[in-house]
Structure formats: structure tokens, C-alpha cells
Amino acid sequence: MKYPNFTKEHKSLMAKYLSKEVFEELKDLKTPNGFTLERAIKSGVDNPDSGIGVYAGDIESYTVFGALLDPIIEEYHGFLKSDIHKSNLNPDDLNAPNLDLKNEYIVSTRIRVGRNLADFPLGPAISKEQRDEVEKIVSSALNSLEGSLEGRYFPLLGMSEEDRLSLVQDHFLFKAGDRFLESAGLNRNWPNGRGIYHNNEKTFLVWINEEDELRIISMQKGGDIKEVFSRLAQAIKELEKMMKFAFSKHLGYITSCPTNLGTAMRASVHIALPKLAKDMEKFKAITDKYHLQIRGVHGEHSQSEGGIYDISNKRRLGVTEVQCVQDMYDGVKALIEYEKALCD
Ligand code: ADP
Ligand code: ARG
């Protein structure tokens, strides 16, 4: 493998930190699952507009390719090699009374975590057989859930295009054909092994074998952030009784993308901020202050529609789950106050 031909367009942290020296040090290394530097960086090389540009194939990737990944993790999360991750999923520690009882601003709330099984490689390095095995293990565990989490698993294989598109359009299911995932090897054998589980109300959902082996999701209409967090915490507890997730003391929950390490949590609201949206500079200043990220209404790499934005926590590693949600809550509170104060 030769040093990549980075252009001025390559803006990712991978391109920034993959110096010729680091490349020479890592280029011939392999993890126990045979994952290489070439595969780890392919997404960022193929997609110059990547912000991060690197994926891990297994938990060992984070140590074997540490010379590249440590500085990326440090810059993205402000988290040092000597730091230890902390966890707190106790909803009682969250201070989040409903911000929008009249449903004027918050359309819906969603909190997800990524998880991967401890005994399998991550998606970029998994074989078809292993992926199918993950699907079997996770879907049968999910199918045994009872009470408000009880539901059904719907594999992508055999799902009608109409059903798939309507689940995507309604914000329940992941999209197909993401070019970043494609280059990372995360779309291999599509649609085999992929699918979605949900309860009847579609307030508890699990994506299987997308960017991570599990994306555990709690969502509902309106702004009751605490209720959404409580449901997620309960679901995680139930699932942990049935499977072991990849975890390290240093990095917390292990995910294929370094941005999701730690809590692997993204807590978001879809929120109408039509006035603030006319002053994007001010909007961004507030979201930066509260460690928030702005996405479009159809998720990552999508645009806003009708002044509705997806606002979520940016920090995920070195902060607890409660803090992730608190970041989002505090920032959304401030955004609503600014929106209210603006004249038409
Ligand atoms: P992820 O949440 O896993 O980082 P995306 O940003 O692609 O991935 O979002 C996945 C889906 O979840 C998209 O359809 C997006 O519109 C939907 N979504 C995210 N936040 C909310 C929310 N607060 N309410 C409703 N749907 C949401
Ligand atoms: N690989 C893409 C990039 O570098 C996405 C990174 C963060 N998003 C994610 N879904 N992991 O821009």
C-alpha cells in the first residue's frame, strides 16, 4: 500500500493525522481479525468531504492503529489517552422537566446508543456468516422482550420497497447506500443480516447491523426527554442481561466510528426554530456553546425542511449518558428562549 494521494479537498481528521511517519509505522500492521490500515482509512480516502474518515474493524484496531486514532479521538472528544470513561444511565440524575408542554417547538425526541457484540469483529471487518450470526443472536433476544418493549423483528431481506421507504421517511429506519459506510465495507452483502425491531408503538426500536451491530433507540412525539431516556435505560438493562457488549475501561462502548465511542449516545430533538434559522451565525454560536450538533430533518448529511432541525449532543466520550442528554436539554432550553425572544 502506498501513502494516499491526499488533495486540498481531504479535510478529515484522518488526513490531518496520517503523516508519512505514522503511515510507515502502521501500514503493514494487522489486527487479530486481519483488519488493516488500508481498510480503516478507505472511507476517508474515497470521500474527501469526510470529517473523520476512519473506521475500526475491531476493538484491537483502537490500539494497533492508536498512533492514528489517539490524536483523532483527542481532537474530536477532547479525551486523552490517560483518561477513563464514565457511565451513568440513571434517569433520576437527569434534570429535564418538559420544555415544551404546549408542543410549540419540539416535534419529537429520540435517543440512541450504538452497541457491538463483544465476541465478534465490528461491521467493517465482519464476515457474512458472522453478521448473519449477530442478526440471529440479537433478533431472538429482542423477540423475547416483554411488556412495553415487546415487538417484532423485520429483516430487510424480503421487506417490500414500499415498507422500507415508509419506515425511512417516518424516521424509524436507516437509509440505504450511504457512501461513507460503503467505502468502509459496512454495506457488504446488503441487505442480508440487516433489519429493524420495534414495539407496536414504534417508541422502542433496534437497528441490526447498520454502522454498528446494534443501534438501540427510544423515540416519541413531543418533548418529554426524561421519558425517552428512561425507556432507553430500561431497554439497555434488559438487553445486557442477554448479551455482552464490546466495552473498554478507557474508551467505554466500542463502536466502528471513533465519534461514537464512550456512551455511543446521540440524544436529539426535531425542533422548529424558523426565526433563529434566519441567523445561522447566532444559531451556531448557541449550539457550539452547549456542545450541540445541527443535522437536517432526515438525519446525518441531510438538509433542514420547514425550519425544523435535528439538534443533538456532540460529546459522547468522557461524559456520562446523563450528561449527554443534559447537554442536549440545556442547549435546547436556550434555543427555545432565543427563538421566543426573536420578533417576526
Ligand atoms: P444516528 O441517529 O444513528 O446518528 P441519523 O442522523 O442518520 O443517525 O438519524 C437516523 C434517523 O433518525 C433519521 O431518519 C432521522 O431523521 C431520525 N431522527 C433523529 N433524531 C430524531 C428525532 N428527534 N425525532 C425523530 N426522528 C429523528
Ligand atoms: N465517516 C463519516 C465522516 O467522516 C461520518 C462520521 C461521523 N458519522 C457517523 N455516522 N459515524 O464524515
PDB file of C-alpha atoms and ligand atoms in Angstrom, residues 12-13 43-44 47 49-55 76 112 178 180-181 210-212 215 256-260 293 295 300-301 316, ligand 2:
ATOM      1  CA  SER A  12     -10.812  14.766   7.607  1.00  0.00           C
ATOM      2  CA  LEU A  13      -9.025  14.280  10.909  1.00  0.00           C
ATOM      3  CA  SER A  43     -13.746   5.763   3.588  1.00  0.00           C
ATOM      4  CA  GLY A  44     -11.821   8.958   4.248  1.00  0.00           C
ATOM      5  CA  ASN A  47     -14.701  10.579   0.373  1.00  0.00           C
ATOM      6  CA  ASP A  49     -15.507  15.540   2.423  1.00  0.00           C
ATOM      7  CA  SER A  50     -15.305  13.132   5.390  1.00  0.00           C
ATOM      8  CA  GLY A  51     -15.000  14.864   8.720  1.00  0.00           C
ATOM      9  CA  ILE A  52     -13.373  11.908  10.467  1.00  0.00           C
ATOM     10  CA  GLY A  53     -12.501   9.492   7.654  1.00  0.00           C
ATOM     11  CA  VAL A  54     -11.619   6.366   9.615  1.00  0.00           C
ATOM     12  CA  TYR A  55     -13.423   3.272  10.961  1.00  0.00           C
ATOM     13  CA  TYR A  76     -12.914  15.090  18.458  1.00  0.00           C
ATOM     14  CA  ARG A 112     -29.976   6.170  20.594  1.00  0.00           C
ATOM     15  CA  ASP A 178     -24.527   5.653   2.438  1.00  0.00           C
ATOM     16  CA  PHE A 180     -19.180   6.643   3.761  1.00  0.00           C
ATOM     17  CA  LEU A 181     -20.376   3.254   5.028  1.00  0.00           C
ATOM     18  CA  GLU A 210     -26.018  -0.970  10.163  1.00  0.00           C
ATOM     19  CA  GLU A 211     -22.969   1.136  11.156  1.00  0.00           C
ATOM     20  CA  ASP A 212     -22.923  -0.719  14.464  1.00  0.00           C
ATOM     21  CA  ARG A 215     -28.425   0.856  17.450  1.00  0.00           C
ATOM     22  CA  SER A 256     -16.969   1.307  14.424  1.00  0.00           C
ATOM     23  CA  CYS A 257     -16.676   5.108  14.124  1.00  0.00           C
ATOM     24  CA  PRO A 258     -14.475   6.897  16.670  1.00  0.00           C
ATOM     25  CA  THR A 259     -17.063   9.671  17.029  1.00  0.00           C
ATOM     26  CA  ASN A 260     -19.453   7.271  18.760  1.00  0.00           C
ATOM     27  CA  GLN A 293     -24.624  19.457  16.646  1.00  0.00           C
ATOM     28  CA  ARG A 295     -28.378  17.983  11.490  1.00  0.00           C
ATOM     29  CA  GLU A 300     -26.822  12.989   9.055  1.00  0.00           C
ATOM     30  CA  HIS A 301     -25.867  14.615   5.742  1.00  0.00           C
ATOM     31  CA  ARG A 316     -20.073  11.187  23.769  1.00  0.00           C
TER      32      ARG A 316
HETATM   33  N1  ARG B   2     -17.277   8.815   8.156  1.00  0.00           N
HETATM   34  C1  ARG B   2     -18.060  10.000   8.086  1.00  0.00           C
HETATM   35  C2  ARG B   2     -17.141  11.210   8.132  1.00  0.00           C
HETATM   36  O1  ARG B   2     -16.003  11.037   8.397  1.00  0.00           O
HETATM   37  C3  ARG B   2     -19.080  10.089   9.217  1.00  0.00           C
HETATM   38  C4  ARG B   2     -18.511  10.365  10.567  1.00  0.00           C
HETATM   39  C5  ARG B   2     -19.471  10.574  11.705  1.00  0.00           C
HETATM   40  N2  ARG B   2     -20.753   9.997  11.491  1.00  0.00           N
HETATM   41  C6  ARG B   2     -21.055   8.702  11.678  1.00  0.00           C
HETATM   42  N3  ARG B   2     -22.233   8.308  11.317  1.00  0.00           N
HETATM   43  N4  ARG B   2     -20.218   7.877  12.241  1.00  0.00           N
HETATM   44  O2  ARG B   2     -17.588  12.322   7.885  1.00  0.00           O
END
